Amino acid sequence: MNQKTTLVLLALAVITIFALVCVLLAGRGGDGGEPGQAPHCPSVSPSAQPWTHPGQSQLFADLSREELTAVTSFLTQQLGPGLVDAAQARPSDNCIFSVELHLPPKAAALAHLDRGSPPPAREALAIIFFGGQPQPNVSELVVGPLPRPSYLRDVTVERYGGPLPYHRRPVLLREYLDIDRLIFDRELPQAAGLLHHCCFYQRQGQNLVTMTTAPRGLQSGDRATWFGLYYNISGAGFFLHPVGLELLVDHKALDPARWTIQKVFFQGRYYESLAQLEDQFEAGLVNVVLVPDNGTGGSWSLKPQGPPGPLPPLQFYPQGPRFGVQGSRVTSSLWTFSFGLGAFSGPRIFDIRFQGERLAYEISLQEALAVYGGNSPSALRSRYTDGGFGLGHFSSTLTRGVDCPYGATYVDWHLLLESHTPKTIHDAICIFEQNQGLPLRRHHSNFYSHYFGGLAETVLVVRSVSTMLNYDYVWDMVFHPNGAIEVQLHATGYISSAFLFGAARRYGNRVGEHTLGTVHTHSAHFKVDLDVGGLENWVWAEDMTYAPMAVPWSPEHQVQRLQVTRKLLETEEQASFPLGGTRPRYVYLASNHSNKWGHPRGYGVQVLSFAGEPLPQNSSLERAFSWGRTWWPG
Ligand SMILES: [Cu+2]
């Protein structure tokens, strides 16, 4: 045995011994985990710990798989045998669309957290599609108490002022599959000659895929969607390969056999049907652009274009992580908070405390909006409110070392959507601390005395990613060591695109031979419920202004003197500012406590964004996201 082998074996032995020590240490404690549960070694990348103290508050924890199952079983029992699994449900069926945590009322939650009252009942919110009722509708039911439900309460009327019309329901995966069947089996064969000519059409269009758009119509009550057709490029974004065919499918009827194609768009012109398009093509009346199918070798592919270079810099914890994750609660030396994911509304944090003092009750994403323009029907009226698709629903597994630092703590998330059985998105949320690479503060003195003082800035981050078809939103909640909390949105993934023709350049940029990257905006709506120094807060606006004055020691000269302006904003109207408009440089939420110099203790609100108004107010859709008109602290 040569020396090298010995060393390797020794190293292996040391690792084995270390692993054993970990197992022994983990197994020795009274609450060292249930039998069969893998022990956690601190030297390995940290992982979230399950709840260990039964008394610990889990008011804001998303539902576990067991709780989701208990709610579906209870609903199946209560709603009768007519309930169909949403994965198979037709529009005329009754099905459970979703189940998620029903957030506790704030007053009851605070009574528990701050005054030791018993915790409010843990409840679930279920959305049910009643397609099989004489008046098809969507209902919202609160189910509780968990983990063993015994009651349900219909909250639809209380929340929406009346029953929810059935046409407002989101499209189920099953409905998309049935629409695809209509397009590929019944409709496309009617234009086989043209499609063969332009787009390498194979039997039943196996080389093509459809892409949905929203909203689904021009007025309330419509359920008609423009679907674009794209080359089915496996392993790379098909979104960049439109063939120029778009179909308006009316899928409002409860019987899919009665769905129809209302309009056809092909490479710049509109037709009544695919049969009419084919007739005109055969008569030589259609100017067909042949769209090459470019395979997967393009620059838009995610495959590496060259050999990997040297490894990039990495983040690591020299002495292990400085924060802990127990269930949904994160604790560091400065911060404590609970985190979760709303199935529709996305990432959220609650009961956020800095050095033990609550700064905010809730900071949560509510909605993400993307508005497009273009000269093809699907592009020109696309307005996606992603909350309806589900910002939590479409969370994706985070990849270590790419989506989050390798050593981050990764947490699974459980959901029940469009199915009778819960699903788990592994590693859906990550928590990590990182060095910002900038000093939080520093000073180097060279005058009179010589000294240096400085502090590296490290931040604690909670991250999740929502993949909304072609684009990916990276959501960060960032906790700074000076008490600042930041929410950040980074958009990545693929752009959406349309077939390039005519005055396309007015609506975006050309990104391919026949592809227009369409003009669009992204806006996100956050709820920020700050409770600085208690529940009562006031909004102050501070700014700076110049006022002219005669120079006191030389009155014949004038000086523009800088001074502070302070204004209490007394109404919500006063405290709301149009997006993109002017606003005071400093707006802060003040408590009725003052610091020792008499200044109200407060928390500044800063909006760092160039998002303008999402839609003009005279648009018929604008009321759906009226949050985009103004922002207001409070
Ligand atoms: Cu974008």
XYZ file of C-alpha atoms in Angstrom, residues 186-623:
438
model
C -60.291 18.284 -35.166
C -59.060 21.635 -36.454
C -55.466 21.543 -37.768
C -56.093 18.669 -40.211
C -58.471 21.061 -42.030
C -55.476 23.207 -43.016
C -52.995 20.352 -43.538
C -51.921 21.562 -46.996
C -51.013 25.069 -45.832
C -49.379 23.851 -42.612
C -47.334 21.312 -44.519
C -46.161 24.118 -46.801
C -45.254 26.671 -44.089
C -44.492 24.646 -41.034
C -43.303 21.071 -41.617
C -46.739 19.845 -40.530
C -46.844 16.222 -39.541
C -49.946 14.175 -38.855
C -51.848 15.763 -35.963
C -49.240 18.461 -35.675
C -46.780 16.611 -33.476
C -44.112 19.224 -34.181
C -46.309 22.015 -32.869
C -47.452 23.133 -29.415
C -50.007 25.682 -28.265
C -49.448 28.568 -25.880
C -52.298 30.102 -23.940
C -52.970 33.824 -23.426
C -55.111 35.913 -21.109
C -57.562 37.514 -20.584
C -60.027 35.144 -22.137
C -62.337 37.512 -23.945
C -63.363 41.120 -24.324
C -66.128 41.382 -21.740
C -67.246 39.782 -18.530
C -68.838 36.396 -19.212
C -66.535 35.502 -22.130
C -64.356 32.408 -22.007
C -62.561 32.572 -25.345
C -58.763 32.305 -25.530
C -56.288 33.072 -28.303
C -53.798 30.202 -28.585
C -50.536 30.723 -30.485
C -48.839 27.814 -32.268
C -45.092 27.305 -31.886
C -42.553 24.721 -32.996
C -42.239 22.054 -30.344
C -38.547 22.408 -29.617
C -37.622 19.941 -26.949
C -35.215 21.044 -24.232
C -35.231 24.728 -25.246
C -37.738 27.567 -25.180
C -40.420 26.956 -27.786
C -41.612 30.470 -26.893
C -39.241 31.966 -29.467
C -40.507 29.914 -32.405
C -43.972 31.080 -33.446
C -45.165 29.819 -36.821
C -47.609 32.684 -37.321
C -50.829 30.747 -36.659
C -53.137 31.790 -33.807
C -56.578 30.432 -32.991
C -59.388 31.968 -30.962
C -61.039 29.089 -29.094
C -64.427 29.610 -27.436
C -64.450 27.152 -24.544
C -67.306 28.528 -22.493
C -69.741 25.646 -23.064
C -69.803 23.077 -20.285
C -69.674 20.345 -22.936
C -66.272 20.362 -24.721
C -67.949 18.947 -27.841
C -69.594 22.370 -28.254
C -66.344 24.354 -28.190
C -65.546 26.180 -31.404
C -62.831 28.110 -33.216
C -64.175 31.658 -33.530
C -61.366 33.222 -35.544
C -58.107 32.274 -37.207
C -55.048 34.485 -37.621
C -52.291 33.486 -40.006
C -49.159 35.523 -40.664
C -50.874 38.900 -40.602
C -54.426 38.189 -41.809
C -57.647 37.028 -40.157
C -59.863 34.150 -41.367
C -63.218 32.754 -40.248
C -61.976 29.185 -39.983
C -59.081 26.903 -40.813
C -61.160 25.475 -43.670
C -61.483 28.988 -45.162
C -57.721 29.532 -44.745
C -57.015 26.243 -46.529
C -59.424 27.133 -49.374
C -57.728 30.477 -49.904
C -54.301 28.826 -49.754
C -55.332 26.322 -52.417
C -56.652 29.188 -54.525
C -53.221 30.837 -54.272
C -54.562 33.758 -52.224
C -52.375 33.337 -49.120
C -48.898 34.780 -49.053
C -47.156 32.060 -47.036
C -43.870 32.652 -45.212
C -41.969 29.384 -44.804
C -40.797 29.265 -41.202
C -37.685 27.113 -40.711
C -37.644 24.784 -37.745
C -34.264 25.609 -36.239
C -33.749 22.631 -33.949
C -32.058 23.082 -30.616
C -28.627 24.391 -31.506
C -29.378 28.121 -31.419
C -28.071 30.766 -29.088
C -31.464 30.675 -27.323
C -30.847 27.118 -26.159
C -29.901 26.670 -22.500
C -27.160 24.233 -23.476
C -23.653 25.530 -22.675
C -22.107 27.225 -25.707
C -18.545 26.363 -24.709
C -16.514 24.377 -22.190
C -17.030 25.399 -18.543
C -14.393 27.827 -17.282
C -12.884 27.970 -13.793
C -15.375 27.717 -10.932
C -17.043 30.969 -9.869
C -16.643 32.365 -6.312
C -18.725 30.583 -3.679
C -20.367 31.650 -0.424
C -19.780 29.541 2.652
C -20.297 29.723 6.400
C -16.895 29.376 8.090
C -18.489 28.383 11.408
C -21.820 27.035 10.223
C -24.993 29.027 9.523
C -25.805 31.831 11.946
C -29.554 31.310 11.659
C -31.946 28.451 12.326
C -35.075 27.303 10.534
C -37.701 25.465 12.537
C -40.842 24.638 10.607
C -41.718 27.984 9.039
C -39.902 30.123 11.613
C -36.490 31.641 10.948
C -34.371 32.886 13.825
C -31.065 34.724 13.636
C -29.284 36.873 16.199
C -31.101 39.920 14.803
C -34.223 38.688 13.044
C -37.148 36.343 13.613
C -40.047 35.809 11.206
C -42.321 33.157 9.704
C -42.382 32.459 5.991
C -44.761 30.740 3.618
C -46.076 30.576 0.087
C -49.632 31.433 -0.899
C -50.762 29.023 -3.611
C -51.966 32.002 -5.665
C -50.399 35.068 -4.054
C -46.854 33.689 -3.681
C -44.166 34.372 -1.049
C -45.106 35.947 2.288
C -43.592 36.602 5.692
C -45.278 37.279 9.015
C -44.527 38.482 12.536
C -41.238 40.062 11.545
C -39.161 41.085 14.549
C -35.851 42.886 14.727
C -33.972 42.378 17.974
C -37.166 40.989 19.467
C -39.361 43.952 18.507
C -42.058 43.524 15.835
C -41.571 45.827 12.853
C -44.174 44.346 10.556
C -47.060 41.931 10.871
C -47.020 40.906 7.217
C -45.043 41.520 4.041
C -46.442 39.562 1.159
C -46.592 39.449 -2.589
C -50.178 39.811 -3.778
C -50.046 39.877 -7.556
C -47.710 40.016 -10.554
C -48.902 41.568 -13.779
C -47.451 41.490 -17.298
C -48.999 43.670 -20.033
C -48.012 43.135 -23.678
C -48.372 44.903 -27.003
C -48.046 43.655 -30.572
C -49.682 43.345 -33.987
C -50.876 39.750 -33.672
C -54.039 39.024 -31.677
C -52.419 37.068 -28.852
C -49.732 39.714 -28.287
C -51.799 42.845 -28.629
C -54.180 42.146 -25.789
C -52.201 39.867 -23.462
C -52.469 40.968 -19.855
C -51.426 38.274 -17.428
C -52.388 38.523 -13.776
C -50.222 35.680 -12.565
C -51.996 35.342 -9.228
C -54.811 33.604 -11.119
C -52.399 30.980 -12.418
C -50.777 30.732 -8.980
C -47.455 32.305 -8.002
C -46.979 29.620 -5.320
C -48.534 26.919 -7.503
C -45.881 27.438 -10.167
C -42.936 27.600 -7.780
C -40.100 25.465 -8.951
C -37.452 23.399 -7.223
C -34.381 25.515 -6.521
C -31.095 24.286 -7.890
C -28.227 24.359 -5.419
C -25.429 26.679 -6.389
C -27.459 28.310 -9.166
C -30.768 29.505 -7.756
C -29.383 29.933 -4.237
C -25.943 29.501 -2.690
C -24.933 25.873 -2.438
C -24.994 25.881 1.358
C -28.416 27.527 1.723
C -31.158 25.870 3.790
C -33.779 24.416 1.463
C -37.393 23.846 2.471
C -40.065 21.750 0.744
C -43.535 23.137 0.063
C -46.741 21.115 -0.120
C -49.716 22.031 -2.242
C -53.090 20.722 -3.205
C -54.150 22.083 -6.546
C -56.103 20.463 -9.366
C -55.761 17.090 -7.718
C -57.127 14.982 -4.879
C -53.662 14.190 -3.593
C -51.106 16.636 -2.230
C -47.912 17.296 -4.147
C -44.559 18.375 -2.778
C -42.238 20.815 -4.473
C -38.857 19.840 -3.094
C -36.530 22.685 -2.142
C -39.135 25.296 -3.120
C -37.854 27.914 -0.669
C -34.268 28.677 0.316
C -32.906 30.679 3.207
C -29.336 31.848 3.350
C -27.067 34.514 4.672
C -24.638 36.186 2.344
C -21.903 38.730 2.343
C -22.924 41.741 0.252
C -19.324 42.495 -0.618
C -19.768 46.070 0.663
C -19.137 47.564 4.084
C -22.307 48.323 6.032
C -20.327 51.184 7.537
C -16.677 52.123 7.639
C -14.488 55.071 8.483
C -10.787 55.570 8.197
C -9.488 58.554 10.109
C -6.373 60.369 9.081
C -7.022 63.645 10.877
C -5.911 64.379 14.434
C -6.202 60.750 15.401
C -5.676 57.635 13.397
C -8.220 54.825 13.539
C -10.410 52.607 11.449
C -13.853 51.143 12.162
C -15.918 49.068 9.748
C -18.462 46.326 9.503
C -19.052 43.914 6.629
C -22.657 43.875 5.466
C -24.313 40.481 5.569
C -27.969 39.946 4.735
C -30.423 37.161 5.456
C -32.451 36.179 2.388
C -35.603 34.110 1.839
C -36.034 33.206 -1.824
C -38.486 31.375 -4.027
C -38.926 31.304 -7.787
C -42.206 31.276 -9.721
C -41.964 29.988 -13.288
C -44.925 31.434 -15.148
C -44.688 29.484 -18.411
C -41.861 31.298 -20.218
C -40.593 33.677 -17.559
C -39.238 33.106 -14.088
C -39.675 35.523 -11.223
C -37.032 35.302 -8.503
C -38.602 36.660 -5.304
C -36.344 37.788 -2.473
C -37.180 39.021 0.996
C -33.933 40.524 2.256
C -33.194 41.322 5.913
C -30.367 43.778 6.539
C -28.393 44.044 9.780
C -29.434 47.697 10.226
C -33.107 46.748 10.485
C -34.025 47.389 6.853
C -36.250 44.899 5.039
C -36.194 44.775 1.279
C -38.353 42.963 -1.256
C -36.822 42.313 -4.629
C -38.110 40.914 -7.880
C -35.761 39.688 -10.590
C -37.289 38.570 -13.880
C -35.521 35.988 -16.022
C -36.324 32.965 -18.212
C -37.484 33.366 -21.820
C -39.243 36.321 -23.357
C -42.606 35.863 -24.966
C -42.675 36.333 -28.733
C -44.903 36.626 -31.776
C -44.597 36.059 -35.515
C -42.815 39.004 -37.106
C -44.666 40.837 -39.865
C -45.694 44.313 -40.972
C -44.970 47.141 -38.538
C -43.694 44.717 -35.919
C -40.831 46.969 -34.861
C -43.363 49.344 -33.324
C -44.167 46.614 -30.794
C -40.768 45.348 -29.767
C -37.482 44.140 -31.157
C -36.665 41.569 -33.781
C -35.002 38.601 -32.084
C -35.037 36.016 -34.885
C -35.655 35.490 -38.586
C -39.444 35.521 -38.070
C -39.669 36.400 -34.388
C -40.696 39.599 -32.636
C -39.814 39.948 -28.949
C -42.963 41.748 -27.865
C -43.018 44.980 -25.850
C -44.261 44.460 -22.304
C -44.144 45.616 -18.703
C -43.953 43.713 -15.419
C -45.471 45.024 -12.207
C -45.675 43.388 -8.806
C -47.984 44.287 -5.966
C -46.813 43.789 -2.377
C -48.738 44.160 0.835
C -46.601 45.718 3.559
C -48.295 45.843 6.972
C -45.807 47.698 9.163
C -46.491 47.896 12.896
C -43.700 50.120 14.125
C -43.840 50.522 17.886
C -47.409 49.216 18.066
C -50.477 49.111 15.870
C -51.033 52.878 15.636
C -48.882 54.580 13.036
C -48.806 57.897 11.249
C -47.333 58.793 7.893
C -44.839 61.634 7.693
C -43.432 63.123 4.541
C -40.045 64.787 4.753
C -38.213 66.620 2.071
C -35.688 69.364 1.559
C -36.204 72.750 0.038
C -34.176 75.880 -0.680
C -35.309 79.206 0.719
C -33.606 82.503 -0.205
C -32.260 84.710 2.558
C -30.010 87.677 3.005
C -26.606 86.680 4.325
C -26.733 87.782 8.018
C -23.220 89.169 8.150
C -23.410 90.739 4.711
C -27.065 91.572 3.900
C -26.385 92.841 0.393
C -25.733 89.199 -0.600
C -28.374 86.469 -0.954
C -27.948 82.779 -0.160
C -30.213 79.823 -0.996
C -30.480 78.068 2.330
C -31.329 74.356 2.441
C -33.949 73.418 5.012
C -36.077 70.480 6.086
C -39.823 70.288 5.440
C -41.971 67.976 7.551
C -45.616 67.166 6.928
C -48.018 64.809 8.625
C -50.162 63.093 5.967
C -53.503 62.833 7.672
C -55.656 60.871 5.242
C -55.087 57.856 3.019
C -55.645 60.101 -0.007
C -52.876 62.448 1.149
C -50.601 59.490 1.744
C -51.085 57.881 -1.667
C -48.805 58.757 -4.525
C -49.351 58.090 -8.244
C -46.882 55.566 -9.631
C -44.302 57.356 -11.703
C -45.403 60.752 -10.286
C -43.495 63.001 -7.910
C -43.424 62.232 -4.228
C -41.537 63.439 -1.173
C -37.986 62.168 -0.974
C -38.628 60.617 2.426
C -41.867 59.001 3.539
C -41.935 57.220 6.820
C -44.333 55.473 9.093
C -44.043 56.846 12.610
C -45.212 55.376 15.898
C -46.448 57.445 18.828
C -43.179 56.749 20.635
C -40.318 59.191 20.344
C -36.624 58.706 20.678
C -34.748 60.569 23.394
C -34.426 63.659 21.194
C -38.146 63.852 20.624
C -38.214 62.539 17.079
C -40.980 60.007 16.413
C -39.637 56.518 15.993
C -40.421 55.418 12.495
C -39.654 53.270 9.517
C -38.899 54.767 6.109
C -40.578 53.404 2.999
C -38.602 53.578 -0.219
C -39.779 52.487 -3.657
C -36.897 51.728 -5.983
C -38.620 50.997 -9.246
C -39.131 52.498 -12.652
C -42.481 50.801 -13.169
C -44.998 53.275 -14.558
C -48.764 53.048 -14.695
C -49.635 49.463 -15.785
C -52.691 50.424 -17.907
C -54.502 53.713 -18.608
C -57.441 54.149 -16.246
C -59.975 54.233 -19.096
C -59.089 50.662 -20.046
C -61.925 48.251 -19.249
C -59.463 45.908 -17.547
C -57.761 48.461 -15.335
C -60.082 47.904 -12.386
